[in-house]
């Protein structure tokens, strides 16, 4: 059953085994797993319920539906643009469907350096295999590669960089290029068409337009969750309340909203790590003008990925290069108009050349901790574009410019507020060295948040234990990337779902 806000006219009381806040990769996969094992599950999702018939492939309509901040939310100091889901299925409805397993080196790092238990390769490998089967994950073949992706492959091969086909969660993909606006063909294997229907078929219930607000504690036990039904157009409470009593409560509200929700419950005092150690893969975007049509908004966003620089390289303590995944970028014309530098005639000049505009993006594996806080009741996201993050961002700008010029771009645009343009390989270093990384001088994006409710043994330095249970509580759990000790160094969706499978196992045994 999926019930939308407008269908709820009076207060509702629900009772179940497991109540889950959020219906993204973390919440939906957990919900399906538990419902299929016979548990009664209720999912609360504050966003709207949209399906293929709503996805009209118009940016102006869709961003407001599938992007939590309508493409306009930013970190506190305006350094980074925040992108996340706010709809049934969460960010997976908006995502690119790149589906990497957490690399072995990262899982080892988490075990050896952060002391993680119960989430090693031996445990996760069968979960990855199951998820890949459930989401039809396969390597992007040549038919998936638009011109920009072909160029990324060619350029990387010329430069001797390791480049590989990107695993994709898709079935019968139409290669339309509207992935980020919600898939009108139900081909992209978001939670909307995979684990959520399975959860519903197994008897699970989902309330859309329903914001979880308050946990009612009795000692260390949560005895109820209070939520408000929202009016979708305004995002404000429409009147009715939903009260859920459950044996177990799981926060799976995503990397931005999970720490926020837990902070709102007043847990920071007992759990100082709450909201700390936040990461978001700040992403540098570089544009390029070619003499041939690129049409970057056709076919899937990422068919080829440059893996050469996934791990940062150091010479002793000195950073040398890397610490990011590099891919072709994809924007539609409306978003491009917002992120391209310039104003007036210079901007217009670029817009007239849009078909020939390509670009690259790199997800920075955060080297500096960010933070999520509440200030005057508002969520604030702090992302430091300094120290190790700044070094990695600059290096990523350099490598993207090099790749794009190597593939025949006539002009590379760093996308900064000064509209720095480069036409020769030998000018790259000089130009990138002086790019102003201070807030609001660039457009960096943050699509992969996590870390704000870190997993660990010690309540002084972590928020949840290895069983995903919030320290000091009997029945409150977290199942999303907030628990990761660091970013996974690849796009995170498979890592999130695999961790949720582990959480499902521990919750199942806790329920007896
Ligand atoms: C444009 C874009 C492209 C991406 N591409 C990829 C990709 O190719 N591959 C990949 O692996 N990852 C990708 N990602 C990242 C990936 O989509 C997310 O990391 C993942 O979907 C997050 O899942 P989640 O369950 O943690 O959170 P979310 O998907 O954010 O789900 C959390 C849900 O909780 C809801 N919620 C929040 N607070 C409350 C509350 N108080 N009450 C009720 N509900 C609440 C939210 O509305 C949301 O729907 C992309 C992200 C974006 C934005």
XYZ file of C-alpha atoms and ligand atoms in Angstrom:
565
model
C 0.000 0.000 0.000
C 1.266 3.471 -0.865
C -0.828 6.252 0.638
C -0.308 9.827 -0.488
C -0.786 12.884 1.685
C -3.964 14.015 -0.036
C -5.566 10.657 0.801
C -5.013 11.163 4.520
C -7.742 13.428 5.862
C -7.690 12.468 9.540
C -5.100 11.404 12.111
C -3.743 7.888 11.624
C -2.284 5.428 14.092
C -0.083 2.650 12.747
C 1.550 -0.205 14.500
C 4.200 -2.494 13.028
C 7.431 -4.364 13.661
C 9.661 -1.863 11.889
C 9.079 1.800 11.097
C 11.504 3.272 8.547
C 12.042 6.972 7.873
C 12.966 7.513 4.213
C 12.406 5.470 1.060
C 15.740 5.869 -0.766
C 18.400 3.217 -1.396
C 18.940 2.769 2.343
C 15.303 2.656 3.496
C 13.695 0.861 0.542
C 16.184 -1.999 0.351
C 15.893 -2.503 4.110
C 12.090 -2.360 3.960
C 11.884 -4.947 1.158
C 14.267 -7.290 2.890
C 12.374 -7.190 6.178
C 8.892 -7.291 4.630
C 9.846 -10.330 2.550
C 10.935 -12.035 5.765
C 7.474 -11.576 7.160
C 8.011 -8.401 9.190
C 5.310 -5.751 9.172
C 6.911 -2.587 7.854
C 5.768 1.038 7.678
C 7.826 3.539 5.664
C 7.367 7.286 6.095
C 8.544 9.436 3.194
C 8.278 13.205 3.325
C 8.411 13.627 -0.450
C 5.775 12.998 -3.097
C 4.975 9.807 -4.948
C 5.747 10.174 -8.654
C 5.781 7.444 -11.259
C 6.707 7.155 -14.944
C 3.605 9.017 -16.083
C 4.712 12.046 -14.046
C 8.196 12.120 -15.590
C 7.513 14.470 -18.486
C 11.193 15.086 -19.338
C 10.866 18.822 -18.701
C 13.548 20.186 -16.390
C 11.421 22.976 -15.002
C 8.724 20.528 -13.918
C 10.880 17.657 -12.800
C 13.592 19.304 -10.699
C 10.967 20.505 -8.260
C 9.734 16.947 -7.920
C 12.858 14.802 -7.869
C 15.491 17.168 -6.468
C 15.052 17.915 -2.776
C 16.350 21.471 -3.030
C 15.002 22.061 -6.559
C 18.636 22.345 -7.601
C 19.040 25.442 -5.423
C 20.189 24.192 -2.001
C 23.771 24.988 -1.005
C 26.257 24.461 1.789
C 26.283 27.179 4.432
C 29.015 29.287 2.844
C 27.685 28.746 -0.713
C 30.710 26.650 -1.712
C 28.799 23.605 -2.805
C 25.446 22.920 -4.397
C 23.582 20.138 -2.551
C 21.627 17.552 -4.513
C 19.412 14.930 -2.896
C 16.076 13.179 -3.160
C 12.769 14.300 -1.740
C 10.311 11.840 -3.176
C 9.317 8.199 -2.940
C 12.460 6.306 -3.974
C 14.727 9.123 -2.768
C 17.739 10.253 -4.785
C 17.717 7.009 -6.774
C 14.892 8.470 -8.865
C 17.242 11.323 -9.777
C 20.490 9.377 -9.956
C 22.678 8.238 -12.842
C 22.495 4.512 -11.949
C 26.287 4.006 -11.787
C 26.505 0.927 -9.596
C 29.919 0.148 -8.151
C 30.662 -2.300 -5.383
C 32.607 -0.735 -2.536
C 36.231 -1.343 -3.574
C 38.140 -3.950 -1.534
C 40.790 -1.405 -0.518
C 38.088 0.821 0.995
C 36.486 -2.022 2.916
C 39.928 -2.938 4.267
C 40.561 0.681 5.253
C 37.252 0.753 7.116
C 38.138 -2.431 8.980
C 41.785 -1.698 9.682
C 41.781 2.043 10.293
C 38.226 2.636 11.551
C 37.729 -0.710 13.287
C 34.518 -1.570 11.442
C 33.175 -5.031 12.168
C 30.587 -7.108 10.358
C 30.798 -5.130 7.101
C 33.876 -6.686 5.481
C 34.227 -8.086 2.000
C 33.210 -11.629 2.950
C 29.923 -10.353 4.391
C 29.141 -7.849 1.652
C 30.095 -9.830 -1.468
C 26.948 -12.000 -1.528
C 24.857 -8.888 -0.841
C 26.452 -7.063 -3.776
C 25.755 -10.052 -6.015
C 22.118 -10.143 -4.897
C 21.603 -6.412 -5.384
C 23.240 -6.524 -8.821
C 20.837 -9.257 -9.796
C 17.835 -7.415 -8.362
C 18.784 -4.158 -10.143
C 19.987 -5.736 -13.417
C 23.430 -4.230 -13.014
C 25.658 -4.702 -16.064
C 28.631 -2.959 -17.651
C 27.672 -0.192 -20.069
C 28.321 -1.487 -23.589
C 29.217 0.702 -26.575
C 25.589 1.516 -27.388
C 25.400 3.442 -24.105
C 28.255 5.796 -24.979
C 27.255 9.227 -26.236
C 29.906 11.323 -27.972
C 31.205 12.765 -24.701
C 31.688 9.311 -23.238
C 33.453 8.154 -26.393
C 35.785 11.127 -26.032
C 36.439 10.386 -22.361
C 37.442 6.866 -23.276
C 39.610 7.981 -26.222
C 41.290 10.738 -24.235
C 42.016 8.559 -21.223
C 43.466 5.832 -23.414
C 45.681 8.386 -25.179
C 46.912 9.657 -21.824
C 47.506 6.121 -20.565
C 44.934 6.485 -17.766
C 42.955 3.503 -16.554
C 39.428 3.889 -17.948
C 36.651 1.308 -17.603
C 33.030 0.696 -18.490
C 30.706 1.905 -15.731
C 28.347 -0.696 -14.208
C 24.759 0.418 -14.735
C 21.482 -0.466 -12.984
C 19.170 -0.491 -16.019
C 16.804 -2.786 -17.849
C 15.713 -2.163 -21.458
C 17.188 1.339 -21.350
C 15.855 3.685 -24.051
C 19.101 5.714 -23.921
C 16.996 8.862 -23.901
C 19.255 10.830 -21.571
C 16.519 11.885 -19.142
C 17.796 9.751 -16.252
C 18.207 12.707 -13.916
C 14.617 13.853 -14.447
C 13.088 10.509 -13.472
C 12.928 7.630 -15.950
C 9.747 7.732 -18.046
C 10.467 4.182 -19.261
C 10.915 2.532 -15.847
C 14.241 1.323 -17.239
C 16.512 2.929 -14.679
C 16.449 0.605 -11.711
C 15.674 3.122 -9.002
C 14.064 2.100 -5.729
C 10.749 3.144 -7.252
C 10.728 0.146 -9.589
C 12.786 -2.362 -7.585
C 12.714 -2.685 -3.800
C 9.673 -0.503 -3.099
C 7.248 -2.608 -5.188
C 8.721 -5.696 -3.545
C 8.143 -4.186 -0.123
C 4.533 -3.342 -1.050
C 3.930 -6.821 -2.524
C 5.140 -8.300 0.739
C 2.549 -6.261 2.652
C 4.632 -3.206 3.549
C 2.918 0.167 3.863
C 4.313 3.507 2.755
C 3.062 6.986 3.552
C 4.214 9.610 1.054
C 4.088 13.345 1.926
C 4.612 12.350 5.533
C 7.434 13.945 7.534
C 8.799 12.131 10.584
C 9.243 14.726 13.311
C 9.570 13.410 16.819
C 10.679 10.242 18.497
C 8.959 9.638 21.814
C 11.455 8.056 24.197
C 10.735 6.050 27.322
C 14.177 5.755 28.876
C 16.434 4.303 26.222
C 13.529 2.878 24.250
C 11.655 4.655 21.485
C 7.987 3.986 22.039
C 6.435 6.034 19.216
C 7.180 8.199 16.215
C 5.119 11.265 15.428
C 4.853 12.522 11.886
C 2.971 15.218 9.999
C 1.164 14.830 6.720
C 2.387 17.512 4.304
C 0.631 19.523 1.669
C 2.792 18.691 -1.340
C 2.630 22.072 -3.037
C 3.726 24.094 -0.021
C 5.674 21.448 1.908
C 3.797 22.593 5.028
C 1.765 20.333 7.363
C -1.757 19.892 6.010
C -3.251 18.990 9.408
C -3.418 15.235 9.964
C -0.772 13.477 12.054
C 0.560 9.962 11.723
C 1.646 8.183 14.883
C 3.532 4.939 14.547
C 4.277 2.516 17.323
C 6.854 -0.046 16.331
C 9.267 -2.480 17.897
C 12.128 -0.991 15.927
C 12.651 2.442 14.300
C 15.141 3.027 11.518
C 16.341 6.395 10.293
C 17.190 6.143 6.578
C 16.584 9.756 5.655
C 19.810 10.154 3.639
C 23.214 11.687 4.300
C 21.904 15.211 4.847
C 18.619 14.493 6.625
C 19.552 11.608 8.933
C 22.021 13.632 11.043
C 19.546 16.513 10.929
C 16.700 14.327 12.186
C 18.803 12.870 14.997
C 20.061 16.343 15.971
C 16.443 17.464 16.204
C 15.844 14.663 18.732
C 18.434 16.281 21.016
C 20.927 13.434 20.760
C 24.044 15.548 20.168
C 24.779 16.019 23.850
C 25.094 12.271 24.387
C 26.618 11.570 20.994
C 29.184 14.265 20.169
C 30.073 12.642 16.829
C 26.544 13.287 15.536
C 26.732 15.578 12.492
C 30.554 15.404 12.467
C 32.793 13.565 9.950
C 30.369 14.494 7.202
C 31.444 13.899 3.574
C 29.708 14.621 0.264
C 32.160 14.020 -2.620
C 32.345 17.695 -3.652
C 32.444 17.542 -7.436
C 34.390 19.734 -9.809
C 32.857 20.328 -13.224
C 34.770 21.493 -16.284
C 33.141 22.387 -19.620
C 34.598 22.210 -23.117
C 33.701 23.549 -26.540
C 34.252 21.214 -29.469
C 34.074 21.681 -33.213
C 31.599 18.833 -33.476
C 28.186 18.220 -31.917
C 28.374 16.543 -28.512
C 24.716 16.805 -27.367
C 25.688 15.856 -23.841
C 22.079 15.388 -22.726
C 21.496 12.328 -24.908
C 22.036 8.709 -23.876
C 23.124 7.796 -20.351
C 25.350 10.137 -18.335
C 28.293 7.821 -17.607
C 29.272 4.896 -19.803
C 33.039 5.218 -19.176
C 34.762 6.122 -15.947
C 38.399 7.116 -15.405
C 39.516 5.041 -12.420
C 43.183 6.050 -12.647
C 42.859 8.641 -9.885
C 40.337 7.001 -7.549
C 42.962 6.679 -4.846
C 45.054 9.689 -3.907
C 48.802 9.295 -4.354
C 51.257 10.636 -1.801
C 55.020 10.974 -1.729
C 55.526 10.485 1.990
C 53.263 13.106 3.576
C 53.155 15.200 0.364
C 50.021 14.955 -1.771
C 50.899 14.211 -5.386
C 47.631 13.656 -7.250
C 44.260 11.906 -7.378
C 41.534 11.048 -4.902
C 38.544 11.181 -7.272
C 36.599 9.366 -9.967
C 36.448 11.235 -13.259
C 33.631 10.900 -15.794
C 31.814 12.602 -18.630
C 29.322 15.115 -17.284
C 25.693 15.408 -18.247
C 23.418 18.382 -17.883
C 20.289 19.390 -19.735
C 20.113 22.869 -21.271
C 18.290 24.492 -18.342
C 20.816 23.343 -15.738
C 23.664 24.201 -18.091
C 22.354 27.733 -18.332
C 22.592 27.932 -14.533
C 26.074 26.465 -14.146
C 27.855 28.008 -17.116
C 29.954 31.030 -16.223
C 29.338 34.517 -17.530
C 26.463 36.892 -17.863
C 24.702 38.744 -20.658
C 26.354 38.483 -24.058
C 29.185 36.128 -22.985
C 26.644 33.735 -21.476
C 24.405 34.017 -24.516
C 27.388 33.268 -26.739
C 27.962 30.029 -24.824
C 24.303 29.072 -24.872
C 24.198 29.378 -28.663
C 26.965 26.779 -28.830
C 25.270 24.344 -26.467
C 25.149 21.349 -28.851
C 28.959 21.499 -29.118
C 29.483 21.804 -25.391
C 30.809 18.802 -23.525
C 32.314 18.410 -20.107
C 33.703 16.268 -17.349
C 33.021 15.873 -13.642
C 34.996 14.319 -10.822
C 33.723 13.135 -7.446
C 36.305 14.096 -4.836
C 36.893 11.484 -2.153
C 36.715 13.912 0.783
C 40.008 14.510 2.547
C 38.559 16.925 5.125
C 35.621 16.380 7.464
C 32.509 18.437 6.923
C 29.742 18.913 9.454
C 25.976 19.128 9.742
C 24.530 21.393 12.393
C 21.285 23.063 13.377
C 21.402 26.843 13.554
C 18.266 28.695 14.610
C 16.314 25.574 13.765
C 17.724 25.330 10.239
C 19.955 22.599 8.889
C 23.369 23.891 7.949
C 25.814 21.863 5.885
C 29.493 22.797 6.212
C 31.827 21.582 3.469
C 35.439 22.768 3.752
C 36.944 23.550 0.348
C 40.327 23.898 2.000
C 43.293 21.675 2.918
C 43.181 18.241 1.317
C 39.844 18.917 -0.395
C 41.267 21.990 -2.130
C 44.353 20.060 -3.256
C 42.204 17.311 -4.726
C 39.786 19.718 -6.373
C 42.621 21.608 -8.045
C 44.177 18.385 -9.239
C 40.794 17.220 -10.569
C 40.380 20.502 -12.461
C 43.828 19.989 -13.989
C 43.161 16.425 -15.049
C 39.749 17.251 -16.488
C 41.184 20.127 -18.506
C 43.950 17.866 -19.764
C 41.510 15.137 -20.759
C 39.213 17.550 -22.563
C 42.000 19.292 -24.480
C 43.483 15.908 -25.402
C 40.163 14.954 -26.973
C 40.234 17.945 -29.305
C 38.312 20.542 -27.306
C 38.982 23.941 -28.805
C 38.411 25.663 -25.476
C 38.105 24.447 -21.889
C 36.080 26.415 -19.331
C 36.945 25.897 -15.677
C 33.470 27.149 -14.786
C 34.688 29.618 -12.158
C 33.258 33.064 -11.666
C 36.157 34.667 -13.586
C 35.283 32.413 -16.517
C 38.809 31.037 -16.898
C 39.286 29.506 -20.315
C 42.203 27.389 -21.516
C 43.132 26.455 -25.057
C 46.596 24.892 -24.651
C 47.849 22.037 -22.508
C 50.837 24.073 -21.364
C 48.541 26.726 -19.837
C 46.611 24.365 -17.578
C 48.799 24.489 -14.466
C 49.136 28.256 -14.504
C 45.379 28.712 -14.870
C 44.343 26.150 -12.269
C 46.905 27.306 -9.702
C 45.169 30.672 -9.414
C 41.552 29.539 -9.593
C 39.785 31.101 -6.656
C 38.320 28.310 -4.520
C 36.703 30.608 -1.989
C 32.937 30.288 -1.513
C 30.629 31.274 -4.352
C 33.447 31.553 -6.911
C 32.771 28.131 -8.446
C 29.990 25.639 -8.969
C 30.796 22.454 -7.063
C 28.103 19.835 -6.501
C 27.541 17.423 -3.594
C 25.467 14.425 -4.672
C 26.844 11.743 -2.313
C 26.377 12.799 1.333
C 27.181 10.608 4.322
C 29.235 10.125 7.468
C 27.220 12.278 9.899
C 26.152 9.319 12.056
C 29.324 7.298 11.866
C 29.558 3.647 12.868
C 31.974 2.579 15.599
C 32.396 1.099 19.019
C 32.812 4.190 21.146
C 29.830 6.530 21.760
C 32.298 9.398 22.141
C 33.505 9.070 18.566
C 30.632 7.365 16.756
C 26.833 7.375 16.665
C 25.817 3.811 15.830
C 27.311 0.443 16.704
C 28.180 -2.326 14.267
C 24.590 -3.555 14.479
C 23.449 -0.101 13.157
C 21.790 0.668 16.524
C 22.207 4.196 17.864
C 24.450 4.029 20.939
C 22.542 4.132 24.180
C 19.175 3.242 22.640
C 17.375 -0.104 22.604
C 15.541 0.065 19.310
C 16.674 3.005 17.168
C 18.777 2.210 14.084
C 20.366 4.020 11.124
C 20.556 2.507 7.634
C 22.056 4.868 5.092
C 25.481 6.340 4.217
C 25.481 8.424 7.378
C 27.053 5.395 9.052
C 30.030 5.122 6.661
C 33.367 6.053 8.277
C 34.485 7.762 5.036
C 33.140 8.107 1.521
C 33.325 4.810 -0.375
C 35.535 6.330 -3.152
C 32.958 5.340 -5.789
C 29.316 6.276 -6.310
C 27.673 4.990 -3.135
C 24.294 3.389 -3.968
C 25.436 -0.253 -3.923
C 27.407 0.319 -0.732
C 24.305 1.845 0.871
C 22.060 -1.069 -0.086
C 24.627 -3.683 0.965
C 24.937 -2.018 4.391
C 21.134 -2.016 4.616
C 21.108 -5.734 3.969
C 23.439 -6.149 6.953
C 21.173 -3.868 9.000
C 18.177 -6.009 7.974
C 19.941 -9.094 9.310
C 20.762 -7.506 12.658
C 17.252 -6.070 13.012
C 15.712 -9.411 12.073
C 17.632 -11.147 14.829
C 16.940 -8.343 17.321
C 13.222 -8.853 16.662
C 13.616 -12.538 17.436
C 21.959 13.780 -9.482
C 22.445 12.599 -8.716
C 23.087 11.557 -9.381
C 23.555 10.461 -8.669
N 24.090 9.421 -9.349
C 24.479 8.319 -8.678
C 24.944 7.176 -9.368
O 25.013 7.154 -10.581
N 25.310 6.093 -8.646
C 25.243 6.079 -7.281
O 25.610 5.083 -6.677
N 24.789 7.144 -6.611
C 24.389 8.239 -7.272
N 23.883 9.304 -6.599
C 23.801 9.223 -5.143
C 22.695 8.284 -4.723
O 21.544 8.530 -5.475
C 22.420 8.499 -3.248
O 23.619 8.365 -2.538
C 21.457 7.478 -2.700
O 20.346 7.362 -3.531
C 21.080 7.910 -1.302
O 20.204 7.002 -0.732
P 19.712 7.220 0.754
O 18.733 6.168 1.061
O 20.876 7.382 1.629
O 19.042 8.658 0.783
P 17.935 9.332 -0.122
O 17.862 8.702 -1.433
O 18.186 10.789 -0.023
O 16.583 8.961 0.627
C 16.218 9.514 1.832
C 14.736 9.837 1.784
O 14.339 10.233 3.093
C 13.372 11.233 2.973
N 13.340 11.979 4.241
C 14.278 12.824 4.733
N 13.903 13.304 5.935
C 12.688 12.752 6.218
C 11.776 12.855 7.305
N 12.027 13.630 8.379
N 10.621 12.154 7.238
C 10.327 11.365 6.164
N 11.163 11.240 5.102
C 12.337 11.905 5.133
C 13.833 12.064 1.793
O 12.761 12.774 1.224
C 14.408 11.002 0.859
O 13.484 10.580 -0.121
C 23.398 10.410 -7.273
C 22.749 11.447 -6.606
C 22.268 12.530 -7.305
C 21.555 13.604 -6.566
